[in-house]
């Protein structure tokens, strides 16, 4: 939309991971080195964690883009909370192994046979599991089993686990820790790297002198995003759109602050009936009031239930001793006409 106005060939701050925009910051360089080291080791797990939006997927896609397809056969999975058998089916599908009506044992044998055939061709098999923090312990255990497969001294499968920091808690079992050959965490960018990240993406999009960020703008972007790449992309994309609408090509800190305020307003909780904003505290108070009313209703229901139970008990006692029914029951009974006796015919009822 705004590309022509700024002289760009594409949108520089799109949110979808794109390896052509990969920025080699200090934490990303370390993570890339660990992944490349893992490929040389040929076996076990390499673990890369980071906050959502830290650039993990872009990092992995950048590595896969560099790999020689004649030497490495790679399959990439995006994990969801699945069980052991579903994990095996997903891995098999990722490598194109048939899975119809196969149980766990058959799946393991099929995957092992496939991996063996690939390695015998002189290739290396790589499995990348993205969003790996969603893996269940059983699913992780199945992956560990797959990494144990060997052909002589050669491991059949190398596995990269990429996910948020919660992934590390999934890997705390001793058997898993022994299979992790390298692990690193991608932290946020610092202020200087944030500036260079923005400049890098603009350059990748063909930026010329038509677009300028002043020092105050870079600082404000860093403060507003905490150095998380995806947040930087979201804010800068909106900033360029705002500049396009206002025909502005130079951005200062005040421009960034305006866009940040606009984004905050868009995500703010709608106003209440009195025209005031419903704060989180007010919302909590509403819920507490609702819960109190529910508890009161339950108490009344329990009280009514107890009274009904006592009434039924008195009724049963009256029936058992041949005495009169409780007065309330008699009133209810007299409200209905007498039923015919069993020996009366329909004609007699007319």
C-alpha positions as a printed NumPy array, in Angstrom:
array([[  0.   ,   0.   ,   0.   ],
       [  2.728,   2.484,   0.973],
       [  5.669,   0.884,  -0.871],
       [  5.651,   3.249,  -3.872],
       [  5.393,   6.332,  -1.663],
       [  8.632,   5.389,   0.135],
       [ 10.367,   3.94 ,  -2.92 ],
       [ 10.314,   0.365,  -1.548],
       [ 10.137,  -2.867,  -3.517],
       [  8.101,  -4.671,  -0.831],
       [  6.814,  -4.237,   2.703],
       [  9.878,  -4.255,   4.982],
       [  8.06 ,  -5.084,   8.224],
       [  5.683,  -7.884,   7.328],
       [  4.874, -10.22 ,  10.224],
       [  5.267, -13.531,   8.36 ],
       [  8.715, -15.105,   8.876],
       [ 10.81 , -14.487,   5.751],
       [ 14.392, -15.813,   5.612],
       [ 15.35 , -13.155,   3.062],
       [ 14.996, -10.597,   5.894],
       [ 17.057, -12.605,   8.401],
       [ 19.037, -10.294,  10.684],
       [ 22.155, -11.737,  12.263],
       [ 22.084, -10.177,  15.723],
       [ 24.386, -11.409,  18.495],
       [ 21.865, -13.909,  19.962],
       [ 20.812, -15.053,  16.484],
       [ 24.408, -15.662,  15.424],
       [ 24.942, -17.832,  18.489],
       [ 21.776, -19.809,  17.805],
       [ 22.761, -20.3  ,  14.163],
       [ 26.185, -21.553,  15.215],
       [ 24.549, -24.089,  17.556],
       [ 22.28 , -25.378,  14.792],
       [ 25.177, -25.747,  12.374],
       [ 27.182, -27.506,  15.093],
       [ 24.283, -29.897,  15.612],
       [ 24.28 , -30.805,  11.937],
       [ 27.964, -31.658,  12.131],
       [ 27.359, -33.82 ,  15.206],
       [ 24.63 , -35.686,  13.349],
       [ 22.453, -36.898,  16.211],
       [ 20.548, -35.89 ,  19.338],
       [ 18.664, -32.677,  19.958],
       [ 19.595, -29.046,  19.445],
       [ 17.257, -26.784,  21.419],
       [ 16.598, -23.125,  20.556],
       [ 14.211, -21.154,  22.751],
       [ 13.081, -17.548,  22.803],
       [ 10.126, -15.319,  23.503],
       [  7.251, -15.295,  21.006],
       [  8.316, -13.077,  18.116],
       [ 12.058, -13.343,  18.837],
       [ 12.81 , -14.549,  15.301],
       [ 13.241, -18.289,  15.911],
       [ 11.277, -19.419,  12.873],
       [ 13.035, -16.943,  10.591],
       [ 16.368, -18.223,  11.933],
       [ 15.53 , -21.863,  11.179],
       [ 14.148, -21.06 ,   7.736],
       [ 17.311, -19.136,   6.957],
       [ 19.385, -22.205,   7.846],
       [ 17.178, -24.551,   5.82 ],
       [ 17.501, -22.22 ,   2.868],
       [ 21.28 , -22.655,   2.932],
       [ 21.265, -26.449,   3.17 ],
       [ 22.119, -28.583,   0.163],
       [ 19.064, -30.662,  -0.709],
       [ 21.345, -33.324,  -2.16 ],
       [ 22.939, -33.841,   1.248],
       [ 20.204, -33.109,   3.786],
       [ 16.566, -34.233,   3.746],
       [ 14.649, -31.93 ,   6.099],
       [ 11.093, -32.088,   7.433],
       [  9.531, -29.242,   9.414],
       [  6.631, -29.724,  11.825],
       [  4.624, -27.131,  13.734],
       [  3.727, -28.803,  17.005],
       [  0.401, -28.907,  18.808],
       [ -0.394, -30.749,  22.074],
       [ -0.539, -34.251,  20.55 ],
       [  0.022, -37.729,  21.958],
       [  2.672, -40.305,  21.203],
       [  0.985, -42.04 ,  18.27 ],
       [ -0.055, -38.764,  16.649],
       [  3.535, -37.574,  17.007],
       [  4.807, -40.582,  15.082],
       [  2.164, -40.108,  12.398],
       [  3.102, -36.453,  12.056],
       [  6.796, -37.274,  11.693],
       [  6.021, -39.978,   9.15 ],
       [  3.827, -37.608,   7.157],
       [  6.551, -34.961,   7.255],
       [  8.955, -37.359,   5.55 ],
       [  6.301, -38.784,   3.234],
       [  6.11 , -42.207,   4.913],
       [  2.702, -43.976,   4.507],
       [  0.846, -44.297,   7.839],
       [ -2.603, -45.712,   6.994],
       [ -3.964, -48.067,   9.683],
       [ -0.536, -48.456,  11.304],
       [ -0.037, -48.828,  15.039],
       [  2.875, -47.478,  17.053],
       [  5.148, -50.445,  16.375],
       [  4.434, -50.387,  12.654],
       [  4.983, -46.628,  12.541],
       [  8.354, -46.91 ,  14.281],
       [  9.478, -49.671,  11.924],
       [  8.32 , -47.747,   8.845],
       [ 10.086, -44.565,   9.934],
       [ 13.255, -46.468,  10.808],
       [ 13.26 , -48.232,   7.436],
       [ 12.786, -44.919,   5.625],
       [ 15.538, -43.136,   7.564],
       [ 17.888, -46.074,   6.961],
       [ 17.283, -45.951,   3.218],
       [ 17.992, -42.194,   3.116],
       [ 21.221, -42.531,   5.119],
       [ 22.356, -45.388,   2.876],
       [ 22.088, -42.931,  -0.02 ],
       [ 24.643, -40.713,   1.713],
       [ 22.118, -38.146,   2.932],
       [ 21.342, -36.787,   6.395],
       [ 17.804, -36.655,   7.843],
       [ 16.823, -33.542,   9.793],
       [ 13.589, -33.035,  11.713],
       [ 12.691, -29.491,  12.81 ],
       [  9.878, -29.175,  15.364],
       [  8.648, -25.586,  15.662],
       [  6.488, -24.441,  18.612],
       [  7.963, -27.424,  20.453],
       [  6.808, -26.085,  23.84 ],
       [  3.437, -27.635,  22.944],
       [  4.845, -31.178,  22.954],
       [  3.511, -33.563,  25.585],
       [  6.02 , -35.688,  27.574],
       [  4.883, -38.783,  25.677],
       [  5.447, -37.078,  22.34 ],
       [  8.932, -35.964,  23.412],
       [  9.693, -39.53 ,  24.468],
       [  8.776, -40.787,  20.994],
       [ 11.117, -38.225,  19.455],
       [ 13.866, -39.416,  21.775],
       [ 13.254, -42.966,  20.552],
       [ 13.63 , -41.812,  16.946],
       [ 16.965, -40.131,  17.687],
       [ 18.228, -43.439,  19.099],
       [ 18.003, -45.137,  15.694],
       [ 21.422, -45.824,  14.208],
       [ 23.024, -47.461,  11.189],
       [ 26.33 , -48.718,  12.506],
       [ 27.894, -45.69 ,  14.201],
       [ 25.797, -43.25 ,  12.204],
       [ 22.648, -41.697,  13.766],
       [ 19.657, -41.826,  11.466],
       [ 17.979, -38.607,  12.609],
       [ 19.021, -35.152,  13.791],
       [ 16.294, -33.167,  15.593],
       [ 15.979, -29.417,  16.201],
       [ 13.471, -28.376,  18.873],
       [ 12.462, -24.722,  18.535],
       [ 10.03 , -23.052,  20.9  ],
       [  9.321, -20.695,  23.755],
       [ 11.074, -20.883,  27.121],
       [  8.524, -23.382,  28.523],
       [ 10.134, -25.99 ,  26.274],
       [ 13.046, -26.296,  28.69 ],
       [ 10.784, -27.627,  31.432],
       [  9.608, -30.379,  29.066],
       [ 13.202, -31.535,  28.606],
       [ 14.17 , -31.857,  32.268],
       [ 13.981, -35.655,  32.459],
       [ 17.517, -37.131,  32.69 ],
       [ 16.99 , -39.332,  29.635],
       [ 16.143, -36.252,  27.565],
       [ 18.891, -34.031,  28.942],
       [ 21.452, -36.635,  27.899],
       [ 20.238, -36.379,  24.296],
       [ 20.541, -32.566,  24.107],
       [ 23.887, -31.741,  22.512],
       [ 23.405, -27.946,  22.453],
       [ 20.87 , -25.41 ,  23.702],
       [ 20.597, -21.637,  23.58 ],
       [ 18.054, -18.904,  24.238],
       [ 17.414, -15.97 ,  21.903],
       [ 16.92 , -12.832,  23.964],
       [ 15.617,  -9.434,  22.81 ],
       [ 17.679,  -6.973,  20.795],
       [ 19.379,  -4.104,  22.58 ],
       [ 18.872,  -0.473,  21.533],
       [ 21.727,  -0.45 ,  19.005],
       [ 20.662,  -3.773,  17.474],
       [ 17.088,  -2.498,  17.244],
       [ 18.302,   0.416,  15.139],
       [ 20.416,  -1.848,  12.922],
       [ 17.534,  -4.319,  12.625],
       [ 15.234,  -1.589,  11.286],
       [ 17.901,  -0.319,   8.893],
       [ 18.578,  -3.872,   7.705],
       [ 14.94 ,  -4.585,   6.869],
       [ 14.54 ,  -1.263,   5.101],
       [ 17.643,  -2.013,   3.018],
       [ 16.286,  -5.477,   2.141],
       [ 13.122,  -3.752,   0.901],
       [ 15.099,  -1.425,  -1.363],
       [ 14.95 ,   1.712,   0.795],
       [ 16.661,   4.836,  -0.497],
       [ 16.945,   8.375,   0.893],
       [ 13.177,   8.896,   0.693],
       [ 12.691,   7.461,   4.183],
       [ 14.399,   8.639,   7.368],
       [ 14.212,   7.604,  11.02 ],
       [ 15.642,  10.142,  13.448],
       [ 17.614,   8.931,  16.522],
       [ 14.676,   9.69 ,  18.802],
       [ 12.441,   7.462,  16.688],
       [ 14.795,   4.478,  17.042],
       [ 14.961,   4.94 ,  20.809],
       [ 11.191,   5.245,  21.157],
       [ 10.682,   2.093,  19.067],
       [ 13.094,   0.16 ,  21.281],
       [ 11.377,   1.375,  24.449],
       [  7.915,   0.51 ,  23.123],
       [  8.798,  -2.972,  21.825],
       [ 11.422,  -4.195,  24.286],
       [ 13.633,  -5.206,  21.349],
       [ 11.347,  -8.093,  20.251],
       [ 11.571,  -8.312,  16.43 ],
       [  7.904,  -9.121,  15.789],
       [  6.797,  -6.189,  17.941],
       [  9.249,  -3.951,  16.084],
       [  7.772,  -5.109,  12.774],
       [  4.218,  -4.453,  13.916],
       [  5.005,  -0.968,  15.191],
       [  7.141,   0.074,  12.212],
       [  4.601,  -1.213,   9.696],
       [  1.933,   0.893,  11.362],
       [  4.315,   3.865,  11.532],
       [  4.944,   3.737,   7.776],
       [  1.222,   3.472,   7.101],
       [  0.581,   6.506,   9.29 ],
       [  3.332,   8.426,   7.506],
       [  1.881,   7.487,   4.135],
       [ -1.538,   8.815,   5.138],
       [  0.03 ,  12.057,   6.43 ],
       [  2.507,  12.252,   3.497],
       [  5.409,  12.144,   5.917],
       [  8.798,  10.534,   5.107],
       [ 10.803,  11.561,   8.175],
       [  9.936,  10.15 ,  11.577],
       [ 10.819,  11.526,  15.003],
       [ 10.238,  10.14 ,  18.459],
       [  6.964,  12.063,  18.759],
       [  5.621,  10.317,  15.636],
       [  6.383,   6.926,  17.152],
       [  4.719,   7.931,  20.429],
       [  1.57 ,   8.94 ,  18.547],
       [  1.352,   5.574,  16.782],
       [  2.009,   3.705,  20.043],
       [ -0.863,   5.614,  21.676],
       [ -3.142,   4.782,  18.744],
       [ -2.326,   1.084,  19.013],
       [ -2.958,   1.177,  22.757],
       [ -6.334,   2.839,  22.211],
       [ -7.355,   0.191,  19.674],
       [ -6.7  ,  -2.576,  22.202],
       [ -8.238,  -0.76 ,  25.162],
       [-11.283,  -2.274,  26.904],
       [-14.529,  -0.635,  25.628],
       [-16.071,   2.103,  27.77 ],
       [-18.81 ,   1.294,  30.285],
       [-22.358,   2.759,  30.386],
       [-21.264,   5.848,  32.331],
       [-18.69 ,   6.706,  29.681],
       [-15.718,   5.801,  31.81 ],
       [-13.217,   3.124,  30.875],
       [-13.733,  -0.224,  32.506],
       [-10.425,  -0.928,  34.133],
       [ -9.135,  -4.384,  34.952],
       [ -9.963,  -3.74 ,  38.603],
       [-13.559,  -2.846,  37.727],
       [-13.857,  -5.97 ,  35.614],
       [-12.599,  -8.071,  38.516],
       [-15.143,  -6.405,  40.8  ],
       [-17.938,  -7.278,  38.357],
       [-16.914, -10.902,  38.354],
       [-16.748, -10.979,  42.134],
       [-20.262,  -9.543,  42.339],
       [-21.525, -12.15 ,  39.884],
       [-19.913, -14.939,  41.867],
       [-21.463, -13.607,  45.074],
       [-24.919, -13.64 ,  43.474],
       [-24.369, -17.184,  42.223],
       [-23.279, -18.319,  45.688],
       [-26.371, -16.702,  47.245],
       [-28.614, -18.453,  44.696],
       [-26.962, -21.768,  45.474],
       [-27.5  , -21.241,  49.196],
       [-31.197, -20.507,  48.613],
       [-31.472, -23.564,  46.392],
       [-29.882, -25.735,  49.076],
       [-32.285, -24.337,  51.673],
       [-35.295, -25.033,  49.439],
       [-34.022, -28.535,  48.759],
       [-33.723, -29.198,  52.489],
       [-37.289, -27.989,  53.108],
       [-38.591, -30.206,  50.307],
       [-36.708, -33.177,  51.721],
       [-38.228, -32.561,  55.171],
       [-41.719, -32.296,  53.646],
       [-41.267, -35.574,  51.764],
       [-40.068, -37.223,  54.955],
       [-43.192, -36.073,  56.867],
       [-45.357, -37.243,  53.972],
       [-43.79 , -40.698,  54.058],
       [-44.295, -40.9  ,  57.821],
       [-47.973, -39.995,  57.429],
       [-48.504, -42.624,  54.774],
       [-46.705, -45.217,  56.829],
       [-48.899, -44.636,  59.958],
       [-52.217, -44.281,  58.141],
       [-52.611, -40.711,  59.338],
       [-53.795, -37.768,  57.352],
       [-51.616, -36.265,  54.684],
       [-50.038, -32.903,  55.425],
       [-52.452, -30.049,  54.882],
       [-50.491, -28.669,  51.944],
       [-50.711, -32.04 ,  50.185],
       [-54.495, -32.234,  50.792],
       [-54.976, -28.811,  49.231],
       [-53.032, -29.928,  46.175],
       [-55.013, -33.187,  45.949],
       [-58.449, -31.483,  46.136],
       [-57.531, -29.267,  43.246],
       [-57.979, -32.229,  40.905],
       [-61.194, -34.252,  40.201],
       [-61.479, -37.779,  41.558],
       [-60.109, -40.445,  39.257],
       [-62.496, -43.241,  38.255],
       [-62.264, -46.562,  40.012],
       [-60.649, -49.374,  38.093],
       [-63.975, -51.208,  37.514],
       [-65.745, -48.227,  35.949],
       [-66.199, -48.273,  32.168],
       [-65.81 , -45.281,  29.89 ],
       [-69.615, -45.139,  29.451],
       [-70.113, -44.745,  33.194],
       [-67.676, -41.865,  33.202],
       [-69.808, -39.785,  30.87 ]])
